[in-house]
Short mmCIF file of C-alpha atoms in Angstrom, two decimals:
data_model
loop_
_atom_site.label_atom_id
_atom_site.label_comp_id
_atom_site.label_asym_id
_atom_site.label_seq_id
_atom_site.Cartn_x
_atom_site.Cartn_y
_atom_site.Cartn_z
CA MET A 206 12.95 34.05 24.78
CA ARG A 207 16.48 33.09 25.52
CA SER A 208 18.36 30.52 23.56
CA SER A 209 19.48 27.43 25.41
CA SER A 210 22.54 25.34 24.75
CA PHE A 211 21.81 21.89 23.39
CA ARG A 212 24.03 18.84 23.58
CA ALA A 213 24.56 18.76 19.86
CA GLY A 214 25.62 22.39 19.77
CA PRO A 215 23.35 25.42 20.11
CA LEU A 216 20.89 26.28 17.39
CA ARG A 217 21.54 29.75 16.06
CA ARG A 218 18.24 31.35 16.90
CA ALA A 219 18.64 34.39 14.68
CA GLY A 220 19.18 32.35 11.55
CA LEU A 221 16.43 29.86 12.30
CA LEU A 222 13.89 32.46 13.29
CA ALA A 223 14.45 34.16 9.96
CA LEU A 224 14.13 31.03 7.88
CA ALA A 225 11.30 30.70 5.44
CA VAL A 226 10.56 27.06 5.97
CA GLY A 227 10.63 25.98 2.35
CA ALA A 228 8.33 26.99 -0.45
CA ALA A 229 4.67 27.29 0.48
CA VAL A 230 3.11 23.89 0.30
CA GLY A 231 -0.47 22.78 0.83
CA LEU A 232 -1.53 21.20 4.08
CA THR A 233 -4.83 20.19 5.66
CA ALA A 234 -5.35 19.12 9.24
CA CYS A 235 -5.44 15.37 9.68
CA ALA A 236 -6.81 13.31 12.51
CA GLY A 237 -4.52 10.89 14.24
CA GLY A 238 -1.81 10.75 16.82
CA ALA A 239 1.86 11.06 17.04
CA GLY A 240 3.55 7.71 16.76
CA SER A 241 7.25 8.19 17.19
CA ALA A 242 8.97 6.22 19.90
CA ALA A 243 10.37 8.53 22.55
CA PRO A 244 13.88 7.60 23.69
CA ALA A 245 14.60 7.63 27.38
CA SER A 246 16.48 10.55 28.87
CA SER A 247 20.16 10.10 29.66
CA ALA A 248 19.44 11.26 33.21
CA PRO A 249 16.27 9.41 34.19
CA ALA A 250 14.23 10.49 37.15
CA ASP A 251 14.25 8.64 40.48
CA THR A 252 11.26 6.47 39.72
CA GLY A 253 10.17 3.45 37.76
CA THR A 254 7.74 3.59 34.88
CA ARG A 255 4.64 5.66 35.50
CA VAL A 256 1.52 5.24 33.38
CA ALA A 257 -0.56 8.33 32.63
CA LEU A 258 -4.11 7.80 31.37
CA SER A 259 -6.48 10.53 30.29
CA TYR A 260 -10.23 10.36 30.76
CA PRO A 261 -12.98 12.96 30.21
CA GLY A 262 -12.08 15.76 32.62
CA GLY A 263 -8.97 14.29 34.18
CA ILE A 264 -5.81 12.19 34.22
CA VAL A 265 -4.85 9.26 36.43
CA VAL A 266 -1.25 8.28 37.10
CA LEU A 267 -0.46 4.64 37.87
CA ASP A 268 2.62 2.91 39.22
CA GLY A 269 3.98 0.87 36.32
CA GLU A 270 4.70 -2.20 38.41
CA SER A 271 1.68 -2.48 40.70
CA LEU A 272 -0.78 -0.49 38.53
CA GLU A 273 -1.84 1.22 41.74
CA THR A 274 -3.41 4.63 41.21
CA LEU A 275 -0.98 7.24 42.55
CA ALA A 276 -2.91 10.34 41.56
CA ASP A 277 -6.13 11.48 39.93
CA VAL A 278 -6.03 15.08 38.74
CA ALA A 279 -8.64 17.26 37.08
CA SER A 280 -8.02 18.53 33.57
CA GLU A 281 -9.97 19.47 30.44
CA GLU A 282 -12.63 17.30 28.83
CA PHE A 283 -10.28 15.94 26.14
CA THR A 284 -6.51 16.00 26.42
CA ARG A 285 -3.68 14.25 24.62
CA LEU A 286 -0.65 12.82 26.42
CA ASN A 287 2.98 12.57 25.28
CA PRO A 288 6.13 11.70 27.26
CA ALA A 289 8.48 14.64 27.76
CA GLY A 290 11.45 12.28 27.40
CA ASP A 291 13.09 12.82 30.79
CA GLY A 292 11.68 9.75 32.55
CA ARG A 293 9.38 11.79 34.80
CA HIS A 294 7.19 14.30 32.97
CA VAL A 295 4.30 14.08 30.51
CA MET A 296 3.09 16.82 28.19
CA VAL A 297 -0.66 17.33 28.38
CA THR A 298 -2.24 19.15 25.44
CA THR A 299 -4.80 21.67 26.64
CA SER A 300 -6.51 24.72 25.21
CA GLU A 301 -3.65 26.88 26.55
CA GLY A 302 -0.73 24.81 25.31
CA PHE A 303 1.45 21.99 26.61
CA GLN A 304 0.84 21.61 30.35
CA VAL A 305 3.44 19.74 32.39
CA LEU A 306 2.33 16.67 34.31
CA ASP A 307 4.88 15.63 36.93
CA ALA A 308 4.47 11.86 37.32
CA GLY A 309 6.35 12.00 40.62
CA THR A 310 9.19 10.04 42.16
CA SER A 311 9.65 7.69 45.07
CA ALA A 312 9.66 10.78 47.28
CA THR A 313 7.10 13.04 45.58
CA GLU A 314 3.48 12.65 44.57
CA PRO A 315 2.36 13.10 40.96
CA GLU A 316 0.74 16.44 40.12
CA LEU A 317 -0.52 18.41 37.17
CA THR A 318 1.67 21.47 37.55
CA ASP A 319 0.81 25.07 36.66
CA LEU A 320 3.65 25.07 34.13
CA VAL A 321 2.36 25.51 30.57
CA PHE A 322 4.34 25.97 27.39
CA PRO A 323 2.01 28.34 25.52
CA ALA A 324 0.90 27.05 22.13
CA SER A 325 -1.94 27.64 19.71
CA LYS A 326 -3.46 24.23 18.96
CA PRO A 327 -0.71 22.14 20.57
CA GLY A 328 0.14 19.05 18.55
CA HIS A 329 3.12 16.73 18.21
CA VAL A 330 5.83 16.26 20.84
CA VAL A 331 9.17 14.85 19.64
CA THR A 332 12.09 13.92 21.88
CA HIS A 333 15.46 13.09 20.33
CA GLY A 334 19.15 13.53 21.07
CA GLY A 335 18.62 15.38 24.34
CA THR A 336 16.09 17.90 23.05
CA THR A 337 12.30 18.08 23.19
CA VAL A 338 10.34 19.85 20.47
CA LEU A 339 6.75 21.03 20.96
CA TYR A 340 4.82 21.83 17.79
CA ALA A 341 1.92 24.31 17.70
CA ASP A 342 -0.44 23.62 14.80
CA GLY A 343 -2.07 27.04 15.12
CA THR A 344 1.16 28.88 14.26
CA SER A 345 3.56 26.12 13.19
CA ASP A 346 5.99 27.42 15.82
CA SER A 347 8.44 24.88 17.25
CA THR A 348 9.39 25.29 20.91
CA ILE A 349 12.69 23.57 21.77
CA PHE A 350 14.32 22.90 25.12
CA ASP A 351 16.86 20.63 26.76
CA THR A 352 14.94 17.46 27.61
CA ASP A 353 16.46 17.11 31.08
CA ALA A 354 15.85 20.78 31.92
CA LEU A 355 12.41 19.99 33.30
CA LEU A 356 14.01 17.85 36.00
CA ALA A 357 15.71 20.98 37.37
CA SER A 358 12.85 23.39 36.69
CA THR A 359 10.27 22.75 39.39
CA ASP A 360 8.91 26.27 39.74
CA ALA A 361 9.34 27.71 36.27
CA LEU A 362 9.58 26.66 32.66
CA PRO A 363 13.08 25.92 31.41
CA GLU A 364 14.77 28.19 28.90
CA VAL A 365 13.43 27.54 25.43
CA GLU A 366 14.14 28.46 21.84
CA THR A 367 11.21 29.16 19.56
CA ILE A 368 11.51 28.70 15.82
CA ALA A 369 8.68 30.59 14.20
CA GLY A 370 6.52 28.83 11.64
CA VAL A 371 5.87 30.28 8.22
CA GLU A 372 2.31 29.12 7.53
CA ALA A 373 0.21 27.30 10.08
CA HIS A 374 -0.53 23.62 9.52
CA HIS A 375 -0.74 20.34 11.40
CA GLY A 376 2.93 19.46 11.42
CA VAL A 377 5.94 18.19 13.32
CA SER A 378 9.60 19.15 13.87
CA ILE A 379 12.76 17.48 15.13
CA VAL A 380 16.24 18.71 16.07
CA LEU A 381 19.04 16.30 15.14
CA GLU A 382 22.23 15.77 17.12
CA ASP A 383 24.26 18.05 14.83
CA GLY A 384 21.76 20.88 15.41
CA SER A 385 19.93 20.45 12.11
CA PHE A 386 16.26 21.40 12.20
CA VAL A 387 13.84 19.23 10.23
CA THR A 388 10.24 20.35 9.89
CA THR A 389 7.14 19.87 7.79
CA VAL A 390 5.90 22.58 5.42
CA GLY A 391 2.40 23.52 4.40
CA ASN A 392 -0.54 25.82 4.97
CA ALA A 393 -4.29 25.69 5.57
CA ASN A 394 -4.88 24.18 2.13
CA GLY A 395 -2.62 21.16 2.47
CA ARG A 396 0.85 19.90 3.23
CA THR A 397 3.39 18.44 0.87
CA GLY A 398 6.82 17.84 2.37
CA ILE A 399 9.71 18.73 4.63
CA VAL A 400 12.68 21.07 4.78
CA VAL A 401 16.01 20.65 6.57
CA LYS A 402 17.94 23.68 7.89
CA ASP A 403 21.44 23.74 9.35
CA PRO A 404 22.12 25.71 12.58
CA SER A 405 22.75 28.88 10.57
CA GLY A 406 19.32 28.66 8.95
CA ALA A 407 20.62 27.63 5.54
CA THR A 408 18.61 25.03 3.64
CA VAL A 409 20.30 21.64 3.52
CA ALA A 410 17.55 19.76 1.70
CA GLU A 411 13.86 20.01 0.91
CA ASN A 412 11.24 17.86 -0.74
CA ALA A 413 7.67 18.75 -1.70
CA THR A 414 6.53 15.36 -3.06
CA CYS A 415 4.93 14.12 0.16
CA PRO A 416 1.21 14.96 0.13
CA GLY A 417 -0.40 14.87 3.54
CA VAL A 418 2.95 14.54 5.33
CA HIS A 419 2.27 13.30 8.86
CA GLY A 420 4.22 11.67 11.64
CA GLU A 421 7.94 11.34 12.26
CA GLY A 422 10.29 8.63 13.43
CA THR A 423 14.05 8.38 13.85
CA ALA A 424 15.57 4.98 13.14
CA LYS A 425 19.09 3.56 13.50
CA ASP A 426 21.95 5.94 12.61
CA GLU A 427 19.60 8.92 13.02
CA VAL A 428 17.72 8.32 9.80
CA VAL A 429 14.48 10.29 9.90
CA VAL A 430 11.26 9.07 8.26
CA PHE A 431 8.07 11.02 7.54
CA GLY A 432 4.85 9.45 6.30
CA CYS A 433 3.06 10.55 3.10
CA GLU A 434 -0.27 9.75 1.49
CA ASN A 435 1.62 7.95 -1.28
CA GLY A 436 4.74 6.66 0.48
CA ALA A 437 7.37 8.19 2.76
CA LEU A 438 10.32 10.56 2.92
CA ILE A 439 13.67 9.38 4.30
CA TYR A 440 16.25 11.93 5.42
CA ALA A 441 19.85 10.76 5.90
CA ASP A 442 23.32 12.21 5.30
CA GLY A 443 22.00 15.51 3.99
CA GLU A 444 19.69 13.98 1.39
CA ILE A 445 15.95 13.32 1.21
CA THR A 446 14.73 10.22 -0.60
CA LYS A 447 11.11 9.67 -1.60
CA VAL A 448 9.86 6.11 -1.28
CA ASP A 449 6.68 5.24 -3.14
CA ALA A 450 3.92 3.18 -1.57
CA PRO A 451 2.92 0.03 -3.47
CA ASP A 452 -0.60 1.45 -3.81
CA GLN A 453 -0.91 4.53 -6.00
CA PRO A 454 -2.10 7.22 -5.99
CA TYR A 455 -3.08 6.59 -2.35
CA GLY A 456 -1.23 4.50 0.20
CA ARG A 457 -1.00 6.51 3.43
CA MET A 458 1.46 6.00 6.25
CA GLY A 459 0.77 8.57 8.94
CA ASN A 460 2.14 7.22 12.23
CA ILE A 461 5.63 5.80 12.60
CA PHE A 462 7.16 3.41 15.13
CA VAL A 463 10.93 3.04 15.41
CA THR A 464 13.84 1.92 17.53
CA ASP A 465 17.35 3.37 17.51
CA THR A 466 18.83 -0.09 16.90
CA SER A 467 16.87 -1.02 13.78
CA SER A 468 16.93 0.38 10.26
CA LEU A 469 13.41 -0.96 9.74
CA VAL A 470 10.43 1.27 10.43
CA LEU A 471 6.87 0.18 11.20
CA GLY A 472 3.94 2.32 10.11
CA ASP A 473 0.19 2.22 9.99
CA TYR A 474 -1.19 1.94 6.48
CA LYS A 475 -4.41 2.98 4.76
CA ASP A 476 -5.02 2.03 1.14
CA ASP A 477 -8.51 3.45 0.61
CA ARG A 478 -8.94 7.21 0.93
CA ASP A 479 -12.74 6.85 1.13
CA ALA A 480 -12.88 3.98 3.61
CA GLU A 481 -15.25 4.58 6.51
CA GLY A 482 -14.10 4.22 10.10
CA TYR A 483 -10.61 4.10 11.57
CA LEU A 484 -9.78 0.41 11.56
CA LEU A 485 -6.86 -0.59 9.32
CA HIS A 486 -5.98 -4.03 7.97
CA ARG A 487 -2.40 -3.65 6.64
CA VAL A 488 0.91 -2.41 8.05
CA ALA A 489 3.83 -0.72 6.29
CA VAL A 490 7.54 -1.51 6.62
CA ILE A 491 10.18 1.00 5.51
CA ASP A 492 13.74 -0.25 5.03
CA THR A 493 15.82 2.89 5.56
CA ASP A 494 18.98 1.20 4.21
CA ALA A 495 17.46 -0.14 1.00
CA LYS A 496 15.08 2.85 0.70
CA THR A 497 12.08 0.59 0.08
CA GLN A 498 8.57 0.18 1.39
CA LYS A 499 6.45 -2.94 1.55
CA VAL A 500 3.00 -3.58 2.93
CA VAL A 501 1.85 -6.66 4.85
CA ASP A 502 -1.71 -7.80 5.53
CA MET A 503 -2.79 -8.26 9.11
CA PRO A 504 -3.96 -11.75 10.11
CA GLU A 505 -7.58 -12.42 9.18
CA GLY A 506 -10.03 -10.79 11.60
CA ALA A 507 -7.36 -8.53 13.10
CA GLU A 508 -7.57 -4.77 12.52
CA TYR A 509 -6.17 -1.82 14.43
CA THR A 510 -6.03 1.98 14.75
CA PHE A 511 -3.12 4.41 15.08
CA ARG A 512 -3.12 3.81 18.85
CA ASP A 513 -2.41 0.11 18.51
CA LEU A 514 1.13 -0.19 17.16
CA ALA A 515 4.37 -0.32 19.13
CA ARG A 516 7.95 -1.58 19.02
CA GLY A 517 9.40 -3.78 21.71
CA PRO A 518 11.83 -6.61 22.52
CA GLY A 519 13.97 -7.75 19.62
CA ASP A 520 13.00 -4.67 17.58
CA LEU A 521 9.79 -6.52 16.76
CA GLY A 522 6.45 -4.88 16.07
CA TYR A 523 3.53 -5.41 18.43
CA ILE A 524 0.02 -4.65 17.16
CA LEU A 525 -2.98 -4.69 19.48
CA ALA A 526 -5.79 -5.82 17.20
CA SER A 527 -9.57 -5.76 17.23
CA ASP A 528 -9.63 -9.49 18.04
CA GLY A 529 -8.21 -8.59 21.46
CA ALA A 530 -4.74 -10.05 20.88
CA ILE A 531 -1.29 -8.51 20.59
CA HIS A 532 0.10 -9.73 17.26
CA VAL A 533 3.87 -10.08 17.07
CA PHE A 534 5.37 -8.89 13.79
CA ASP A 535 8.87 -9.68 12.54
CA LEU A 536 9.81 -6.69 10.37
CA GLU A 537 12.86 -8.38 8.86
CA LYS A 538 10.88 -11.38 7.61
CA GLY A 539 7.68 -9.45 7.01
CA VAL A 540 5.56 -12.03 8.83
CA PHE A 541 3.45 -12.33 11.96
CA THR A 542 4.99 -14.88 14.29
CA ASP A 543 2.73 -15.04 17.35
CA ALA A 544 -0.37 -13.64 19.04
CA PHE A 545 -1.09 -13.06 22.74
CA PRO A 546 -4.77 -12.83 23.78
CA VAL A 547 -5.11 -9.90 26.21
CA ILE A 548 -8.55 -8.22 26.06
CA ASP A 549 -12.00 -8.86 24.64
CA ALA A 550 -12.63 -8.26 20.95
CA TRP A 551 -13.57 -4.64 20.21
CA GLU A 552 -14.98 -2.43 17.49
CA GLY A 553 -13.37 0.64 15.98
CA PRO A 554 -14.19 4.13 17.25
CA VAL A 555 -16.78 6.37 15.60
CA GLU A 556 -14.36 9.30 15.89
CA TRP A 557 -10.60 8.97 16.37
CA GLN A 558 -10.81 10.87 19.67
CA ASP A 559 -13.18 8.28 21.16
CA ALA A 560 -11.78 5.95 23.78
CA HIS A 561 -10.63 2.65 22.29
CA PRO A 562 -7.87 0.16 23.16
CA ALA A 563 -4.26 1.37 22.98
CA ILE A 564 -0.78 -0.03 23.60
CA LYS A 565 2.48 1.49 24.84
CA VAL A 566 5.70 -0.38 25.61
CA SER A 567 8.40 0.10 28.24
CA GLY A 568 11.21 -2.44 28.04
CA ASP A 569 9.63 -5.89 27.92
CA ILE A 570 6.27 -4.73 29.28
CA ALA A 571 3.34 -3.56 27.18
CA TYR A 572 0.60 -1.51 28.81
CA VAL A 573 -2.78 -2.12 27.20
CA THR A 574 -5.97 -0.17 27.84
CA GLU A 575 -9.42 -1.76 27.73
CA PRO A 576 -11.94 1.10 27.86
CA ALA A 577 -14.95 -1.23 27.68
CA LYS A 578 -13.98 -2.57 31.12
CA ASN A 579 -12.31 0.58 32.51
CA ALA A 580 -9.18 -1.56 32.73
CA VAL A 581 -5.46 -1.49 32.03
CA HIS A 582 -3.21 -4.50 31.70
CA ALA A 583 0.56 -5.06 31.89
CA VAL A 584 1.77 -7.75 29.47
CA ASP A 585 5.20 -9.40 29.40
CA LEU A 586 6.03 -9.38 25.71
CA THR A 587 8.69 -12.07 26.09
CA SER A 588 6.10 -14.60 27.27
CA GLY A 589 2.72 -13.14 26.32
CA GLU A 590 1.61 -13.36 29.96
CA VAL A 591 -0.66 -10.72 31.47
CA VAL A 592 1.34 -10.01 34.63
CA LYS A 593 -0.94 -7.40 36.17
CA SER A 594 -4.38 -5.90 35.59
CA ALA A 595 -6.23 -3.06 37.26
CA THR A 596 -9.78 -1.78 37.11
CA LEU A 597 -10.17 1.99 37.21
CA ASP A 598 -13.00 4.27 38.32
CA VAL A 599 -12.79 6.03 34.96
CA THR A 600 -12.68 5.12 31.28
CA PRO A 601 -9.11 5.43 29.95
CA ASN A 602 -8.50 7.13 26.62
CA GLU A 603 -5.00 8.42 25.87
CA ILE A 604 -1.96 6.73 27.43
CA ALA A 605 1.64 7.85 27.91
CA LEU A 606 4.58 6.29 29.77
CA THR A 607 7.38 8.15 31.49
CA ARG A 608 9.91 5.62 30.17
#
């Protein structure tokens, strides 16, 4: 494949393709979803927010303001959805790879296109600094392209650069604005850390003290955070710092929620390796300046899953809990400050893939799914008011926003 030119300077394909991504480190597949906030493209499409919702065998696309159904397209039985980062497209994980969903514009209807980025076991999608990175768990290959290139590529895939993986594992990669490539390392037996390569393929930094590394988020000043089963890794200014969780030997942060204006990072948190079910009762806060982690209990009776955390107005955290309310969390103070009732109380899923309530945020508006009622709600996070609700003909599962 041809190498494309990125805003931060082109990656040198030859050097990166040859890199041995760190020493072999153990890695097992882990259930869960990607949690990083996807920044909006610098050249947004001619449309407002579109809401994509997967259901068994299809995807519906809603108008973000009216919640009117704009399209209902057939797909596979279970798909995952991630924004492509350009304000218009969504990546749909299928058995063939990352299929491109065009959410449409004011002049065009949404459609599930025939464009597919081939990938074995497609996994995480990361958008940052004008590039989009697609990670294939089956090979650990990272496919990279200019985020806005999809807006110009209506009939064919854009030019991409593929950085070959070394040993397949459930992982994630990101390209920084200076062209540095940061990726997880591991194999079928487990995963333990990350490695950073410069555009020539030379190793800048590596760390193998992060068992079960999962999830990625980029905070203020392009500080990158990865979750571990016993803390987190922070990459900044060419150095990796390990932060220990308060619970040892197991305190897992696996999904990360950030903004580019805050040095504080919100993560899900599990303190019992053997706990049954997927509901969690504590949240993690990483201070990327102080290089510290603390853990805060959820309010009594309020639990959540990896689909239920978000960042929003004021760099606050917003957690959709099992009591049916969105709980507002002040990361700086480490306290919950408010709660907005939105949906009925709900129980955790039997399997993580099962439909259960989820939240995504665009600006001041949170979009909340309520599978038990085949419903979706738009909530103004500045007031807590449910400004719009819609009942669907299908049961929503995954959710992704175009912006």
